[in-house]
Amino acid sequence: GRPPPPLPVRPESAAFGWVLECSEENNAVLVEIADPAERVDLRLSEFVVEGGRCPVAEFSITVSNVGAVAAGDVILRFFAGDPQTGGRLVFEDRLPGPIAAGDAHGYVADVPAFLPYQPIQVYATIHSADPAPECSLYDNQLAADTLVRCRLR
């Protein structure tokens, strides 16, 4: 939610067996990290698939806001396969806000499945329903802990 204070950055050449320079006094720099303003930071965790065989799979997941301000409505999606590489959308829901800063909510979805099929990894994604910027999108996607063994619609 909030940026850290300025950090000193210094390469550690000795750790890699490099030859030291004549003067090591000019190898550090103080890096100022600009304040991005207070933002939402959504995070997914504890993604569990129960009953991963036909006819219905139960997906449970925890949605958290680790940002500095409350999140409004959010869109939670489940994909058969990695959405970054063409995974197929199998379920979507709009979770009503607000999700206060520091809060976490459990969510359970019963996702219909059809016909036995090869095991597949299921992914979840979370995004703000409004265009509010987030601190980090890195933790907005998560793979389930087990494979689903049904063909999802």
Tab-separated table of C-alpha atoms in Angstrom:
chain	number	residue	atom	x	y	z
A	1	GLY	CA	0.000	0.000	0.000
A	2	ARG	CA	2.764	2.492	0.826
A	3	PRO	CA	6.270	2.811	-0.651
A	4	PRO	CA	9.313	2.111	1.507
A	5	PRO	CA	11.726	4.900	2.473
A	6	PRO	CA	14.731	5.584	0.211
A	7	LEU	CA	17.000	2.571	-0.018
A	8	PRO	CA	20.776	2.475	-0.433
A	9	VAL	CA	21.842	0.313	-3.364
A	10	ARG	CA	25.385	-1.035	-3.433
A	11	PRO	CA	26.793	-3.840	-5.602
A	12	GLU	CA	28.635	-6.494	-3.625
A	13	SER	CA	31.469	-7.471	-5.954
A	14	ALA	CA	33.389	-9.493	-3.353
A	15	ALA	CA	30.479	-11.912	-2.987
A	16	PHE	CA	30.959	-12.946	-6.613
A	17	GLY	CA	34.752	-13.164	-6.458
A	18	TRP	CA	35.250	-10.026	-8.520
A	19	VAL	CA	38.362	-7.913	-8.195
A	20	LEU	CA	37.751	-4.800	-6.128
A	21	GLU	CA	38.300	-1.357	-7.589
A	22	CYS	CA	40.853	1.176	-6.358
A	23	SER	CA	38.046	3.182	-4.769
A	24	GLU	CA	34.914	1.467	-3.506
A	25	GLU	CA	33.549	4.747	-2.105
A	26	ASN	CA	31.662	5.730	-5.272
A	27	ASN	CA	29.692	2.503	-5.820
A	28	ALA	CA	26.615	3.295	-3.744
A	29	VAL	CA	23.635	5.409	-4.658
A	30	LEU	CA	20.553	6.445	-2.700
A	31	VAL	CA	17.401	5.541	-4.632
A	32	GLU	CA	14.256	7.550	-3.955
A	33	ILE	CA	11.060	5.598	-4.518
A	34	ALA	CA	8.275	7.970	-5.485
A	35	ASP	CA	5.060	7.733	-3.490
A	36	PRO	CA	2.479	6.218	-5.854
A	37	ALA	CA	-0.333	7.515	-3.615
A	38	GLU	CA	-2.499	5.259	-1.534
A	39	ARG	CA	-3.854	2.414	-3.626
A	40	VAL	CA	-5.766	-0.829	-3.538
A	41	ASP	CA	-3.703	-4.026	-3.681
A	42	LEU	CA	-5.755	-7.166	-4.304
A	43	ARG	CA	-4.276	-10.584	-3.577
A	44	LEU	CA	-5.432	-14.191	-3.971
A	45	SER	CA	-4.482	-17.016	-1.607
A	46	GLU	CA	-5.613	-20.421	-0.343
A	47	PHE	CA	-7.088	-21.622	-3.665
A	48	VAL	CA	-8.494	-25.108	-3.087
A	49	VAL	CA	-10.496	-27.359	-5.419
A	50	GLU	CA	-12.852	-29.802	-3.685
A	51	GLY	CA	-14.659	-32.581	-5.510
A	52	GLY	CA	-12.454	-32.148	-8.541
A	53	ARG	CA	-14.315	-34.957	-10.324
A	54	CYS	CA	-17.645	-34.689	-12.177
A	55	PRO	CA	-20.294	-33.358	-11.971
A	56	VAL	CA	-19.414	-30.236	-9.908
A	57	ALA	CA	-16.151	-28.818	-8.623
A	58	GLU	CA	-16.152	-26.521	-5.609
A	59	PHE	CA	-13.551	-23.763	-5.800
A	60	SER	CA	-12.702	-21.927	-2.583
A	61	ILE	CA	-10.321	-18.997	-2.457
A	62	THR	CA	-9.390	-16.086	-0.227
A	63	VAL	CA	-9.539	-12.565	-1.650
A	64	SER	CA	-7.519	-9.962	0.268
A	65	ASN	CA	-6.882	-6.257	-0.012
A	66	VAL	CA	-3.394	-5.564	1.331
A	67	GLY	CA	-3.448	-2.007	0.002
A	68	ALA	CA	-3.814	1.254	1.891
A	69	VAL	CA	-7.404	2.056	0.830
A	70	ALA	CA	-10.655	0.129	0.450
A	71	ALA	CA	-11.416	-1.686	-2.801
A	72	GLY	CA	-14.763	-1.331	-4.515
A	73	ASP	CA	-16.404	-4.212	-6.392
A	74	VAL	CA	-13.980	-6.795	-7.766
A	75	ILE	CA	-14.211	-9.327	-10.588
A	76	LEU	CA	-13.143	-12.890	-9.750
A	77	ARG	CA	-12.595	-15.267	-12.671
A	78	PHE	CA	-11.679	-18.944	-12.888
A	79	PHE	CA	-9.922	-20.385	-15.936
A	80	ALA	CA	-9.254	-23.914	-17.208
A	81	GLY	CA	-5.561	-23.438	-17.956
A	82	ASP	CA	-3.323	-20.425	-17.577
A	83	PRO	CA	-5.165	-17.270	-18.747
A	84	GLN	CA	-1.827	-15.773	-19.817
A	85	THR	CA	-1.460	-18.524	-22.431
A	86	GLY	CA	-5.033	-18.951	-23.653
A	87	GLY	CA	-6.767	-20.599	-20.675
A	88	ARG	CA	-10.539	-20.841	-21.059
A	89	LEU	CA	-12.853	-18.778	-18.826
A	90	VAL	CA	-15.158	-21.179	-16.937
A	91	PHE	CA	-16.669	-18.995	-14.212
A	92	GLU	CA	-16.904	-15.296	-13.354
A	93	ASP	CA	-18.473	-13.398	-10.469
A	94	ARG	CA	-18.611	-9.800	-9.322
A	95	LEU	CA	-17.892	-9.547	-5.598
A	96	PRO	CA	-19.502	-6.479	-4.039
A	97	GLY	CA	-17.249	-4.045	-2.231
A	98	PRO	CA	-16.029	-2.483	-0.229
A	99	ILE	CA	-13.139	-4.678	0.810
A	100	ALA	CA	-11.437	-2.612	3.492
A	101	ALA	CA	-7.669	-2.159	3.546
A	102	GLY	CA	-6.218	-5.156	5.374
A	103	ASP	CA	-9.384	-7.284	5.041
A	104	ALA	CA	-9.674	-10.779	3.586
A	105	HIS	CA	-12.812	-12.644	2.523
A	106	GLY	CA	-13.348	-16.295	1.683
A	107	TYR	CA	-15.279	-17.124	-1.474
A	108	VAL	CA	-16.762	-20.426	-2.641
A	109	ALA	CA	-18.065	-21.188	-6.156
A	110	ASP	CA	-19.742	-24.384	-7.374
A	111	VAL	CA	-18.584	-24.731	-10.964
A	112	PRO	CA	-20.512	-27.194	-13.154
A	113	ALA	CA	-18.352	-29.676	-15.021
A	114	PHE	CA	-19.210	-32.070	-17.847
A	115	LEU	CA	-17.771	-35.316	-19.216
A	116	PRO	CA	-14.588	-36.922	-17.931
A	117	TYR	CA	-11.574	-35.259	-19.461
A	118	GLN	CA	-7.843	-34.950	-18.915
A	119	PRO	CA	-6.748	-33.366	-15.614
A	120	ILE	CA	-6.333	-29.620	-15.932
A	121	GLN	CA	-4.829	-26.870	-13.809
A	122	VAL	CA	-7.360	-24.216	-12.808
A	123	TYR	CA	-6.355	-20.586	-12.278
A	124	ALA	CA	-8.094	-17.665	-10.593
A	125	THR	CA	-7.686	-13.969	-11.342
A	126	ILE	CA	-8.920	-10.917	-9.448
A	127	HIS	CA	-9.232	-7.326	-10.673
A	128	SER	CA	-10.979	-4.157	-9.561
A	129	ALA	CA	-14.287	-3.641	-11.337
A	130	ASP	CA	-13.468	0.050	-11.645
A	131	PRO	CA	-10.318	1.319	-13.344
A	132	ALA	CA	-8.595	2.208	-10.040
A	133	PRO	CA	-4.852	1.503	-10.247
A	134	GLU	CA	-3.347	-1.108	-7.939
A	135	CYS	CA	-0.009	-1.186	-6.182
A	136	SER	CA	0.880	-4.559	-7.706
A	137	LEU	CA	-0.781	-6.899	-10.202
A	138	TYR	CA	1.795	-9.621	-9.507
A	139	ASP	CA	-0.388	-11.486	-7.008
A	140	ASN	CA	-3.708	-11.118	-8.880
A	141	GLN	CA	-3.432	-14.618	-10.381
A	142	LEU	CA	-3.136	-17.956	-8.584
A	143	ALA	CA	-3.179	-21.624	-9.621
A	144	ALA	CA	-5.282	-24.101	-7.622
A	145	ASP	CA	-3.497	-26.564	-5.365
A	146	THR	CA	-4.912	-29.597	-7.213
A	147	LEU	CA	-5.975	-30.502	-10.742
A	148	VAL	CA	-9.590	-30.678	-11.870
A	149	ARG	CA	-10.475	-33.939	-13.572
A	150	CYS	CA	-13.604	-32.870	-15.443
A	151	ARG	CA	-14.203	-31.064	-18.654
A	152	LEU	CA	-15.396	-27.623	-17.645
A	153	ARG	CA	-17.966	-25.842	-19.771
